CSV table of C-alpha atoms and ligand atoms in Angstrom, one decimal:
chain,number,residue,atom,x,y,z
U,153,MET,CA,-112.6,-70.5,320.0
U,154,THR,CA,-110.8,-69.6,316.8
U,155,GLN,CA,-110.3,-65.9,316.3
U,156,PRO,CA,-111.5,-64.4,313.0
U,157,THR,CA,-108.6,-63.9,310.6
U,158,PRO,CA,-107.7,-60.2,310.4
U,159,SER,CA,-108.2,-58.4,307.1
U,160,LEU,CA,-105.6,-56.2,305.4
U,161,ALA,CA,-107.7,-53.1,306.2
U,162,ALA,CA,-107.7,-54.0,309.9
U,163,ALA,CA,-104.0,-54.7,310.1
U,164,PRO,CA,-102.2,-52.4,312.7
U,165,ALA,CA,-99.4,-50.2,311.6
U,166,PRO,CA,-95.8,-51.5,311.9
U,167,GLN,CA,-94.3,-51.4,315.4
U,168,THR,CA,-91.7,-48.7,316.1
U,169,PRO,CA,-88.4,-50.7,316.2
U,170,SER,CA,-87.0,-49.3,319.4
U,171,VAL,CA,-86.5,-52.5,321.4
U,172,THR,CA,-83.2,-53.5,323.1
U,173,ALA,CA,-82.1,-56.8,324.5
U,174,ALA,CA,-82.5,-55.3,328.0
U,175,ASP,CA,-86.3,-55.3,327.3
U,176,PHE,CA,-86.2,-59.1,327.3
U,177,PRO,CA,-85.9,-61.3,330.4
U,178,ALA,CA,-82.3,-61.9,331.5
U,179,SER,CA,-82.8,-65.6,330.9
U,180,PHE,CA,-83.9,-65.0,327.3
U,181,ILE,CA,-81.7,-67.1,324.9
U,182,TRP,CA,-80.1,-65.4,321.9
U,183,GLY,CA,-79.0,-67.7,319.1
U,184,SER,CA,-78.7,-68.4,315.4
U,185,ALA,CA,-79.6,-71.4,313.3
U,186,THR,CA,-78.4,-73.6,310.4
U,187,SER,CA,-79.1,-77.1,309.1
U,188,ALA,CA,-76.8,-79.9,308.1
U,189,ALA,CA,-77.6,-80.2,304.3
U,190,GLN,CA,-77.4,-76.4,303.9
U,191,ILE,CA,-73.9,-75.9,305.4
U,192,GLU,CA,-72.0,-79.1,306.1
U,193,GLY,CA,-70.8,-80.3,302.6
U,194,ALA,CA,-68.6,-83.4,302.9
U,195,ALA,CA,-71.5,-85.2,301.3
U,196,GLN,CA,-69.4,-88.2,300.3
U,197,ILE,CA,-66.9,-88.2,303.1
U,198,ASP,CA,-66.4,-90.5,306.1
U,199,GLY,CA,-69.2,-92.9,305.2
U,200,ARG,CA,-72.2,-90.5,304.8
U,201,GLY,CA,-74.9,-92.1,302.7
U,202,PRO,CA,-76.7,-90.2,299.9
U,203,SER,CA,-79.8,-88.2,300.8
U,204,ILE,CA,-82.9,-87.4,298.7
U,205,TRP,CA,-81.5,-83.9,298.3
U,206,ASP,CA,-78.3,-85.1,296.8
U,207,ARG,CA,-80.4,-87.0,294.3
U,208,PHE,CA,-82.8,-84.1,293.7
U,209,CYS,CA,-79.8,-81.7,293.0
U,210,SER,CA,-78.5,-84.1,290.4
U,211,GLU,CA,-81.8,-83.9,288.4
U,212,PRO,CA,-81.7,-81.2,285.7
U,213,GLY,CA,-83.8,-78.1,286.4
U,214,ARG,CA,-84.6,-78.8,290.0
U,215,ILE,CA,-82.2,-76.3,291.6
U,216,LYS,CA,-82.3,-72.7,290.1
U,217,ASP,CA,-78.6,-72.2,289.8
U,218,GLY,CA,-77.8,-75.9,289.1
U,219,SER,CA,-75.8,-76.2,292.3
U,220,ASN,CA,-75.7,-79.0,295.0
U,221,THR,CA,-74.9,-79.7,298.6
U,222,ALA,CA,-71.5,-81.4,298.0
U,223,VAL,CA,-69.4,-78.7,299.5
U,224,ALA,CA,-71.9,-76.0,300.7
U,225,CYS,CA,-70.1,-74.0,303.4
U,226,ASP,CA,-67.6,-76.8,304.2
U,227,HIS,CA,-68.8,-76.6,307.8
U,228,TYR,CA,-67.8,-80.2,308.2
U,229,HIS,CA,-64.2,-79.1,308.1
U,230,ARG,CA,-64.5,-75.5,309.2
U,231,TYR,CA,-66.7,-75.9,312.2
U,232,PRO,CA,-64.1,-74.6,314.7
U,233,GLU,CA,-64.0,-71.3,312.8
U,234,ASP,CA,-67.8,-71.2,312.7
U,235,VAL,CA,-68.0,-71.8,316.4
U,236,ARG,CA,-65.4,-68.9,316.9
U,237,LEU,CA,-67.8,-66.7,314.9
U,238,MET,CA,-70.7,-67.7,317.2
U,239,LYS,CA,-68.6,-66.9,320.2
U,240,TRP,CA,-67.6,-63.5,318.7
U,241,LEU,CA,-71.3,-62.8,318.1
U,242,GLY,CA,-72.0,-63.5,321.8
U,243,LEU,CA,-74.5,-66.2,321.1
U,244,ASP,CA,-76.0,-68.1,324.0
U,245,ALA,CA,-77.2,-70.9,321.7
U,246,TYR,CA,-76.8,-72.5,318.3
U,247,ARG,CA,-79.5,-74.5,316.5
U,248,PHE,CA,-78.2,-77.1,314.1
U,249,SER,CA,-79.5,-80.4,312.6
U,250,PHE,CA,-78.1,-83.9,312.6
U,251,ALA,CA,-77.8,-85.4,309.1
U,252,TRP,CA,-79.6,-88.7,309.4
U,253,PRO,CA,-77.6,-90.1,306.4
U,254,ARG,CA,-74.3,-89.2,308.1
U,255,LEU,CA,-75.3,-91.1,311.3
U,256,GLN,CA,-77.1,-94.0,309.6
U,257,PRO,CA,-76.2,-94.1,305.9
U,258,GLN,CA,-79.0,-96.5,304.9
U,259,GLY,CA,-81.6,-95.0,307.4
U,260,LYS,CA,-81.7,-98.4,309.1
U,261,GLY,CA,-79.2,-100.9,310.3
U,262,ALA,CA,-75.5,-100.0,310.9
U,263,TRP,CA,-74.6,-96.7,312.6
U,264,ASN,CA,-71.7,-94.7,311.1
U,265,GLU,CA,-69.2,-94.0,313.9
U,266,ALA,CA,-67.3,-91.4,311.8
U,267,GLY,CA,-70.6,-89.4,311.6
U,268,PHE,CA,-71.1,-89.6,315.4
U,269,ASP,CA,-67.5,-88.5,315.8
U,270,PHE,CA,-68.1,-85.3,313.8
U,271,TYR,CA,-71.1,-84.2,316.0
U,272,ASP,CA,-69.1,-85.2,319.0
U,273,ARG,CA,-66.4,-82.8,318.0
U,274,LEU,CA,-68.9,-80.1,317.2
U,275,LEU,CA,-70.6,-80.4,320.5
U,276,ASP,CA,-67.3,-80.3,322.4
U,277,GLU,CA,-66.4,-77.2,320.5
U,278,LEU,CA,-69.7,-75.5,321.2
U,279,LEU,CA,-69.7,-76.4,324.9
U,280,ALA,CA,-66.1,-75.2,325.3
U,281,ALA,CA,-67.2,-71.9,323.9
U,282,GLY,CA,-70.1,-71.7,326.3
U,283,ILE,CA,-72.7,-72.0,323.5
U,284,ALA,CA,-75.8,-74.3,324.2
U,285,PRO,CA,-76.4,-76.8,321.4
U,286,HIS,CA,-80.1,-77.1,320.3
U,287,ALA,CA,-80.5,-80.0,317.8
U,288,THR,CA,-83.1,-81.0,315.2
U,289,LEU,CA,-83.3,-84.6,314.1
U,290,TYR,CA,-84.8,-84.1,310.7
U,291,HIS,CA,-84.2,-81.0,308.5
U,292,TRP,CA,-85.1,-82.6,305.2
U,293,ASP,CA,-82.1,-84.8,304.3
U,294,LEU,CA,-83.8,-88.2,304.2
U,295,PRO,CA,-81.4,-91.2,303.6
U,296,ALA,CA,-82.1,-91.9,299.9
U,297,ALA,CA,-82.2,-95.7,300.6
U,298,LEU,CA,-85.4,-95.3,302.6
U,299,HIS,CA,-87.0,-93.5,299.6
U,300,ASP,CA,-85.8,-96.3,297.3
U,301,ASP,CA,-86.9,-99.1,299.6
U,302,PHE,CA,-90.5,-98.1,300.4
U,303,GLY,CA,-91.1,-94.5,299.3
U,304,GLY,CA,-89.7,-92.8,302.4
U,305,TRP,CA,-92.2,-90.7,304.3
U,306,GLN,CA,-95.0,-92.1,302.1
U,307,SER,CA,-94.9,-95.3,304.0
U,308,ARG,CA,-95.8,-96.1,307.6
U,309,LYS,CA,-92.6,-98.2,307.7
U,310,ILE,CA,-90.6,-95.1,308.3
U,311,VAL,CA,-92.1,-94.4,311.7
U,312,PRO,CA,-90.3,-97.0,313.8
U,313,LEU,CA,-87.0,-96.3,311.9
U,314,PHE,CA,-87.2,-92.6,312.7
U,315,ALA,CA,-87.9,-93.5,316.4
U,316,ASP,CA,-84.8,-95.8,316.5
U,317,TYR,CA,-82.7,-93.0,315.0
U,318,ALA,CA,-84.1,-90.5,317.5
U,319,ALA,CA,-83.4,-92.8,320.5
U,320,GLU,CA,-79.8,-93.4,319.3
U,321,VAL,CA,-79.1,-89.7,319.1
U,322,ALA,CA,-80.7,-89.1,322.4
U,323,ARG,CA,-78.8,-91.9,324.0
U,324,ARG,CA,-75.4,-90.7,322.7
U,325,PHE,CA,-75.8,-87.0,322.9
U,326,GLY,CA,-78.8,-86.2,325.1
U,327,ASP,CA,-76.7,-85.2,328.1
U,328,ARG,CA,-74.9,-82.5,326.0
U,329,LEU,CA,-77.9,-81.1,324.1
U,330,ALA,CA,-79.9,-78.2,325.4
U,331,SER,CA,-83.0,-79.4,323.5
U,332,ILE,CA,-83.9,-81.8,320.7
U,333,ALA,CA,-86.6,-81.1,318.1
U,334,THR,CA,-87.9,-84.0,316.1
U,335,HIS,CA,-88.9,-82.3,312.8
U,336,ASN,CA,-88.2,-79.0,311.1
U,337,GLU,CA,-91.2,-77.6,309.2
U,338,PRO,CA,-93.2,-80.7,308.4
U,339,TRP,CA,-95.4,-78.5,306.2
U,340,CYS,CA,-92.5,-77.9,303.8
U,341,VAL,CA,-91.5,-81.5,303.8
U,342,ALA,CA,-95.0,-82.7,302.9
U,343,THR,CA,-96.4,-79.9,300.7
U,344,LEU,CA,-93.3,-78.7,298.9
U,345,GLY,CA,-91.7,-82.2,298.6
U,346,TYR,CA,-94.8,-84.3,297.7
U,347,GLU,CA,-97.5,-82.0,296.4
U,348,THR,CA,-95.8,-79.2,294.5
U,349,ALA,CA,-92.5,-80.9,293.7
U,350,GLN,CA,-90.4,-77.8,294.5
U,351,PHE,CA,-88.4,-79.8,297.1
U,352,ALA,CA,-87.0,-83.3,297.2
U,353,PRO,CA,-88.2,-85.9,296.4
U,354,GLY,CA,-90.1,-83.9,293.8
U,355,ILE,CA,-93.5,-85.7,293.8
U,356,THR,CA,-96.8,-84.1,292.7
U,357,SER,CA,-99.6,-85.8,294.6
U,358,ARG,CA,-101.9,-84.2,297.1
U,359,ALA,CA,-102.9,-87.5,298.6
U,360,ALA,CA,-99.2,-88.5,299.0
U,361,ALA,CA,-98.5,-85.2,300.7
U,362,ALA,CA,-101.4,-85.6,303.2
U,363,GLN,CA,-100.2,-89.2,304.0
U,364,VAL,CA,-96.6,-87.9,304.4
U,365,SER,CA,-97.8,-85.2,306.8
U,366,HIS,CA,-99.5,-87.9,308.9
U,367,HIS,CA,-96.4,-90.1,309.0
U,368,LEU,CA,-94.2,-87.1,309.9
U,369,LEU,CA,-96.5,-86.3,312.8
U,370,LEU,CA,-96.8,-89.9,313.9
U,371,SER,CA,-93.0,-90.3,313.7
U,372,HIS,CA,-92.7,-87.2,315.9
U,373,GLY,CA,-94.9,-88.8,318.6
U,374,HIS,CA,-93.1,-92.1,318.5
U,375,ALA,CA,-89.7,-90.4,318.5
U,376,VAL,CA,-90.5,-88.3,321.5
U,377,GLN,CA,-91.7,-91.3,323.4
U,378,ALA,CA,-88.5,-93.2,322.4
U,379,MET,CA,-86.2,-90.3,323.4
U,380,ARG,CA,-87.9,-89.9,326.8
U,381,ALA,CA,-86.5,-93.3,327.8
U,382,GLU,CA,-83.0,-92.1,327.0
U,383,THR,CA,-82.7,-88.5,328.0
U,384,ARG,CA,-84.1,-85.7,330.2
U,385,THR,CA,-83.3,-83.0,327.7
U,386,PRO,CA,-86.3,-80.9,326.6
U,387,LEU,CA,-88.1,-82.3,323.5
U,388,GLY,CA,-90.3,-80.5,321.0
U,389,ILE,CA,-91.1,-79.9,317.3
U,390,VAL,CA,-90.4,-76.9,315.0
U,391,LEU,CA,-93.3,-75.7,312.9
U,392,ASN,CA,-93.3,-73.0,310.2
U,393,HIS,CA,-96.1,-70.6,310.6
U,394,THR,CA,-97.1,-68.1,307.9
U,395,PRO,CA,-100.3,-66.4,309.1
U,396,SER,CA,-103.0,-66.0,306.4
U,397,PHE,CA,-104.8,-62.7,305.8
U,398,PRO,CA,-107.8,-62.0,303.5
U,399,ALA,CA,-106.8,-59.4,300.9
U,400,MET,CA,-110.3,-57.7,301.1
U,401,PRO,CA,-112.9,-57.7,303.9
U,402,ILE,CA,-115.1,-60.0,301.8
U,403,GLU,CA,-116.4,-63.5,302.6
U,404,ALA,CA,-114.6,-65.3,299.7
U,405,ASP,CA,-111.2,-63.9,300.8
U,406,ARG,CA,-112.0,-64.7,304.5
U,407,LEU,CA,-112.8,-68.3,303.6
U,408,ALA,CA,-109.6,-68.6,301.5
U,409,ALA,CA,-107.5,-67.3,304.4
U,410,ARG,CA,-109.3,-69.6,306.8
U,411,LEU,CA,-108.5,-72.6,304.6
U,412,ASP,CA,-104.9,-71.5,304.1
U,413,ASP,CA,-104.5,-71.2,307.9
U,414,GLY,CA,-106.0,-74.7,308.2
U,415,LEU,CA,-103.5,-76.2,305.8
U,416,ASN,CA,-100.3,-74.6,307.2
U,417,VAL,CA,-101.0,-73.8,310.9
U,418,ARG,CA,-104.0,-75.9,312.2
U,419,TRP,CA,-103.1,-79.1,310.3
U,420,TYR,CA,-100.0,-79.4,312.4
U,421,MET,CA,-101.0,-77.5,315.6
U,422,ASP,CA,-104.3,-79.4,316.1
U,423,PRO,CA,-102.9,-82.9,316.1
U,424,VAL,CA,-99.8,-82.0,318.2
U,425,PHE,CA,-101.7,-80.1,320.9
U,426,ARG,CA,-105.3,-81.4,320.6
U,427,GLY,CA,-105.0,-84.9,319.1
U,428,CYS,CA,-107.2,-84.3,316.0
U,429,TYR,CA,-107.0,-83.0,312.5
U,430,PRO,CA,-109.1,-79.9,311.7
U,431,GLN,CA,-112.5,-80.9,310.3
U,432,ASP,CA,-112.6,-78.2,307.6
U,433,VAL,CA,-109.3,-79.3,306.2
U,434,LEU,CA,-110.3,-83.0,306.3
U,435,GLU,CA,-113.4,-82.0,304.3
U,436,HIS,CA,-111.3,-80.0,301.9
U,437,LEU,CA,-109.0,-83.0,301.3
U,438,GLY,CA,-111.9,-85.4,300.9
U,439,GLY,CA,-110.6,-88.7,299.4
U,440,ASP,CA,-107.0,-87.4,299.7
U,441,ALA,CA,-107.2,-87.3,303.5
U,442,PRO,CA,-104.6,-89.5,305.2
U,443,ARG,CA,-105.3,-93.0,306.5
U,444,VAL,CA,-105.1,-92.8,310.3
U,445,ALA,CA,-104.9,-96.0,312.4
U,446,GLU,CA,-106.4,-96.4,315.9
U,447,GLY,CA,-104.1,-94.9,318.5
U,448,ASP,CA,-102.2,-92.6,316.0
U,449,MET,CA,-103.7,-89.3,317.2
U,450,ALA,CA,-103.0,-90.1,320.9
U,451,ALA,CA,-99.4,-90.9,319.9
U,452,ILE,CA,-99.0,-87.6,318.1
U,453,ARG,CA,-100.4,-85.6,321.0
U,454,VAL,CA,-97.4,-86.6,323.2
U,455,PRO,CA,-96.6,-84.0,325.9
U,456,LEU,CA,-93.8,-81.6,324.8
U,457,ASP,CA,-91.4,-79.3,326.6
U,458,PHE,CA,-91.3,-76.6,323.9
U,459,LEU,CA,-92.7,-75.5,320.6
U,460,GLY,CA,-90.4,-74.1,317.9
U,461,VAL,CA,-92.0,-71.5,315.7
U,462,ASN,CA,-90.3,-70.4,312.4
U,463,PHE,CA,-91.7,-67.1,311.2
U,464,TYR,CA,-90.7,-65.2,308.1
U,465,THR,CA,-93.7,-63.5,306.5
U,466,ARG,CA,-97.5,-63.7,306.0
U,467,THR,CA,-99.7,-64.9,303.1
U,468,VAL,CA,-102.4,-62.6,301.6
U,469,LEU,CA,-105.3,-64.5,300.0
U,470,SER,CA,-107.2,-62.9,297.2
U,471,THR,CA,-110.1,-64.4,295.2
U,472,GLN,CA,-110.4,-61.4,292.9
U,473,GLN,CA,-109.2,-61.2,289.3
U,474,PRO,CA,-106.7,-59.7,289.0
U,475,PRO,CA,-105.7,-60.7,292.6
U,476,VAL,CA,-105.3,-58.0,295.2
U,477,LEU,CA,-101.6,-58.1,296.2
U,478,ALA,CA,-99.9,-57.7,299.5
U,479,PRO,CA,-99.2,-54.0,300.0
U,480,GLY,CA,-95.6,-54.6,301.2
U,481,GLU,CA,-95.4,-51.3,303.1
U,482,MET,CA,-92.2,-52.4,304.7
U,483,GLY,CA,-91.0,-54.0,301.4
U,484,PHE,CA,-90.2,-57.5,300.3
U,485,THR,CA,-87.2,-59.7,300.9
U,486,ASP,CA,-85.0,-61.2,298.1
U,487,MET,CA,-87.3,-64.3,298.3
U,488,GLY,CA,-90.2,-62.0,297.4
U,489,TRP,CA,-91.6,-62.5,300.9
U,490,GLU,CA,-93.5,-59.5,302.3
U,491,ILE,CA,-91.9,-58.0,305.4
U,492,TYR,CA,-94.8,-57.9,307.9
U,493,PRO,CA,-93.5,-58.1,311.5
U,494,GLN,CA,-96.9,-57.3,313.1
U,495,ALA,CA,-98.1,-60.7,312.1
U,496,LEU,CA,-95.5,-62.2,314.4
U,497,THR,CA,-97.1,-60.4,317.4
U,498,GLN,CA,-100.6,-61.3,316.4
U,499,HIS,CA,-99.8,-64.9,315.7
U,500,LEU,CA,-97.9,-65.5,319.0
U,501,VAL,CA,-100.8,-64.0,320.9
U,502,ARG,CA,-103.2,-66.2,319.0
U,503,LEU,CA,-101.2,-69.4,319.7
U,504,ALA,CA,-101.1,-68.6,323.4
U,505,ARG,CA,-104.9,-68.0,323.5
U,506,GLU,CA,-106.0,-71.0,321.3
U,507,TYR,CA,-103.5,-73.7,322.2
U,508,CYS,CA,-101.8,-72.9,325.5
U,509,PRO,CA,-98.6,-74.3,324.1
U,510,PRO,CA,-95.5,-75.1,326.1
U,511,PRO,CA,-92.7,-72.4,326.1
U,512,ILE,CA,-92.0,-71.2,322.6
U,513,TYR,CA,-88.7,-70.5,320.9
U,514,ILE,CA,-88.5,-68.5,317.7
U,515,THR,CA,-86.4,-71.2,316.1
U,516,GLU,CA,-86.1,-69.3,312.8
U,517,ASN,CA,-86.6,-65.7,311.6
U,518,GLY,CA,-84.6,-63.8,309.0
U,519,MET,CA,-84.4,-62.5,305.5
U,520,ALA,CA,-82.7,-63.2,302.2
U,521,ASN,CA,-81.1,-59.9,300.9
U,522,ALA,CA,-79.3,-59.1,297.7
U,523,ASP,CA,-76.1,-58.6,299.7
U,524,GLU,CA,-73.1,-57.1,298.0
U,525,MET,CA,-69.5,-57.3,299.2
U,526,VAL,CA,-68.0,-53.8,298.7
U,527,ASN,CA,-64.4,-53.2,299.8
U,528,GLY,CA,-64.5,-56.2,302.1
U,529,ALA,CA,-67.8,-55.2,303.8
U,530,VAL,CA,-71.5,-56.1,303.4
U,531,ALA,CA,-73.7,-53.2,304.4
U,532,ASP,CA,-77.0,-55.1,304.7
U,533,LEU,CA,-79.1,-52.4,306.2
U,534,PRO,CA,-82.4,-54.1,305.2
U,535,ARG,CA,-81.5,-57.1,307.3
U,536,ILE,CA,-80.8,-54.9,310.3
U,537,ARG,CA,-84.2,-53.2,309.8
U,538,TYR,CA,-85.8,-56.6,309.5
U,539,LEU,CA,-84.2,-57.8,312.8
U,540,GLN,CA,-85.1,-54.6,314.6
U,541,ALA,CA,-88.8,-54.8,313.5
U,542,HIS,CA,-89.2,-58.5,314.3
U,543,LEU,CA,-87.5,-58.2,317.7
U,544,ALA,CA,-89.8,-55.3,318.5
U,545,ALA,CA,-92.8,-57.4,317.4
U,546,LEU,CA,-91.6,-60.3,319.5
U,547,SER,CA,-91.2,-58.1,322.6
U,548,ARG,CA,-94.7,-56.8,322.1
U,549,ALA,CA,-96.1,-60.4,321.8
U,550,MET,CA,-94.4,-61.3,325.1
U,551,ALA,CA,-95.8,-58.2,326.8
U,552,LEU,CA,-99.2,-59.4,325.6
U,553,GLY,CA,-98.7,-62.8,327.2
U,554,ALA,CA,-96.8,-65.0,324.8
U,555,ASP,CA,-94.3,-67.2,326.7
U,556,VAL,CA,-91.3,-67.0,324.4
U,557,ARG,CA,-87.9,-68.1,325.8
U,558,GLY,CA,-85.5,-67.6,322.9
U,559,TYR,CA,-84.8,-66.3,319.4
U,560,PHE,CA,-82.6,-67.9,316.7
U,561,TYR,CA,-81.8,-65.8,313.7
U,562,TRP,CA,-81.8,-67.7,310.4
U,563,SER,CA,-79.1,-68.1,309.4
U,564,LEU,CA,-75.7,-67.9,310.9
U,565,LEU,CA,-74.1,-68.3,307.5
U,566,ASP,CA,-75.1,-67.7,303.9
U,567,ASN,CA,-75.9,-71.2,302.7
U,568,PHE,CA,-77.6,-73.6,300.3
U,569,GLU,CA,-81.2,-72.3,300.1
U,570,TRP,CA,-82.7,-75.5,298.8
U,571,ASN,CA,-84.2,-75.1,295.2
U,572,SER,CA,-82.8,-71.6,295.1
U,573,GLY,CA,-79.3,-72.9,295.4
U,574,TYR,CA,-76.7,-70.4,296.6
U,575,ALA,CA,-78.4,-67.4,295.0
U,576,LYS,CA,-80.3,-66.4,298.1
U,577,ARG,CA,-78.3,-65.1,301.1
U,578,PHE,CA,-79.8,-65.3,304.6
U,579,GLY,CA,-76.6,-65.2,306.6
U,580,LEU,CA,-75.4,-62.8,309.3
U,581,VAL,CA,-72.0,-63.9,308.0
U,582,HIS,CA,-71.2,-63.7,304.3
U,583,VAL,CA,-69.7,-66.8,302.7
U,584,ASP,CA,-67.5,-66.5,299.6
U,585,TYR,CA,-68.2,-70.0,298.2
U,586,ALA,CA,-65.0,-70.0,296.0
U,587,SER,CA,-62.6,-69.3,298.9
U,588,GLN,CA,-64.9,-70.3,301.8
U,589,GLN,CA,-63.9,-67.0,303.4
U,590,ARG,CA,-66.4,-65.9,306.1
U,591,THR,CA,-67.1,-62.1,306.6
U,592,PRO,CA,-69.5,-60.9,309.3
U,593,LYS,CA,-72.0,-58.5,307.6
U,594,HIS,CA,-73.1,-55.2,309.2
U,595,SER,CA,-76.1,-57.1,310.6
U,596,ALA,CA,-73.7,-59.5,312.4
U,597,HIS,CA,-72.1,-56.5,314.1
U,598,TRP,CA,-75.6,-55.1,314.9
U,599,TYR,CA,-76.8,-58.4,316.4
U,600,ARG,CA,-73.6,-58.7,318.4
U,601,ASP,CA,-74.1,-55.2,319.9
U,602,PHE,CA,-77.8,-55.9,320.5
U,603,ILE,CA,-77.0,-59.1,322.4
U,604,ALA,CA,-74.3,-57.3,324.4
U,605,GLY,CA,-77.0,-54.9,325.6
U,606,ARG,CA,-78.9,-57.6,327.4
U,607,ALA,CA,-80.1,-57.4,331.0
U,608,ALA,CA,-77.5,-58.8,333.4
U,609,PRO,CA,-78.6,-62.2,334.9
U,610,PRO,CA,-80.0,-61.8,338.4
U,611,GLY,CA,-76.8,-63.3,340.0
U,612,ALA,CA,-74.6,-60.7,338.3
U,613,ARG,CA,-76.4,-57.6,339.6
Z,187,IFM,O1,-83.5,-72.1,304.6
Z,187,IFM,C1,-84.7,-72.4,305.1
Z,187,IFM,C2,-84.6,-73.4,306.3
Z,187,IFM,O2,-84.0,-74.6,305.9
Z,187,IFM,C3,-86.0,-73.8,306.7
Z,187,IFM,N1,-86.8,-72.6,307.0
Z,187,IFM,C4,-86.8,-71.6,306.0
Z,187,IFM,C5,-85.4,-71.2,305.6
Z,187,IFM,C6,-85.5,-70.0,304.6
Z,187,IFM,O3,-86.2,-70.5,303.5
């Protein structure tokens, strides 16, 4: 059933970036995305509790520029201006995340009404502007108290607490949300947070990471079930997919690519859509494989209304010494990630063929660029090219049968890029962190014009 992983030699040439919004269905949703910890700031205001990322930032050497999330883009106070920017862009939709520690400072027990009031105001502002709010419950800012109490995601105790939090959000906001995703990129949470220590909470244990991934998935299943009792809004999960390619058409590289695919794509897709973990990855993990209780896999395979796919780049696997590197024919982003849009087409077609998923949203896609403000303008041509190429790749995937309903550029604003701090800029809108001044980059103007060229909805013809 599984398709062979393509090799570098077999990779098709980049698509000609000639697509327009009119090439997409009239109902297609155009948006942009952010997350709470990366933009809100106000970390110690109005009763918000500390998160594991506040803690991580305070540990020397964890964040490359020594920064933290205390102020970020001050979106907590400047959200009306940010919604005006979204309106100016012509966005249909905005993807954001709730900060669990703002809504429930200890991660259990008392709710923080001031936190709910903030999101209440944000939703009002968005809806008044005609922008559909798409929410994520967990974008990495775990209440620190849960980590202190029982190790956070390492313990099964977190599963019912996350489901309670999900149900409360769904009960209070479900009728005003266009969708709710449980988790954003559980691979990053588990692997970067508990195996490589690049992310909070900074643990280095493969066994812990595997167990965390299981608890994330289990909490997803239980949260969806809890939310179904409270709301009819579409529910799903957001996974980050970085397709794996062998560097050379040799068996060793193919096997390396297959395992890499197992670890980042199939480890999450198989439980969510097939109710099992991939056997080859279980064998690879051996004694580090997670403990799974009876009924867990059925709970994880809960029916979903959508799948969010975050796509940025691909991984090239080489077993040679020195390793064969990615050719980077279209260049690399400021994160050092290869620009390889054709993998988006291939991957979406593969997902459709192998998993028959529910409708897909590209919930993140974008690039960090070494942007410079010159005479009040940011001429970020590489980002425009990236957008053009990826939208062309997306359109091609849809023509080949992928059921994709919307696209969210990451990110609306320059923001806190986790362990890279503020040094990496992903935004359509430049943020001067000293003055908090927002300036739409050339890419923002490009995306605005692109969206304006959409097909008229059927009723308007
Ligand atoms: O900034 C992140 C985001 O929080 C999750 N997906 C990837 C982005 C870029 O690294």
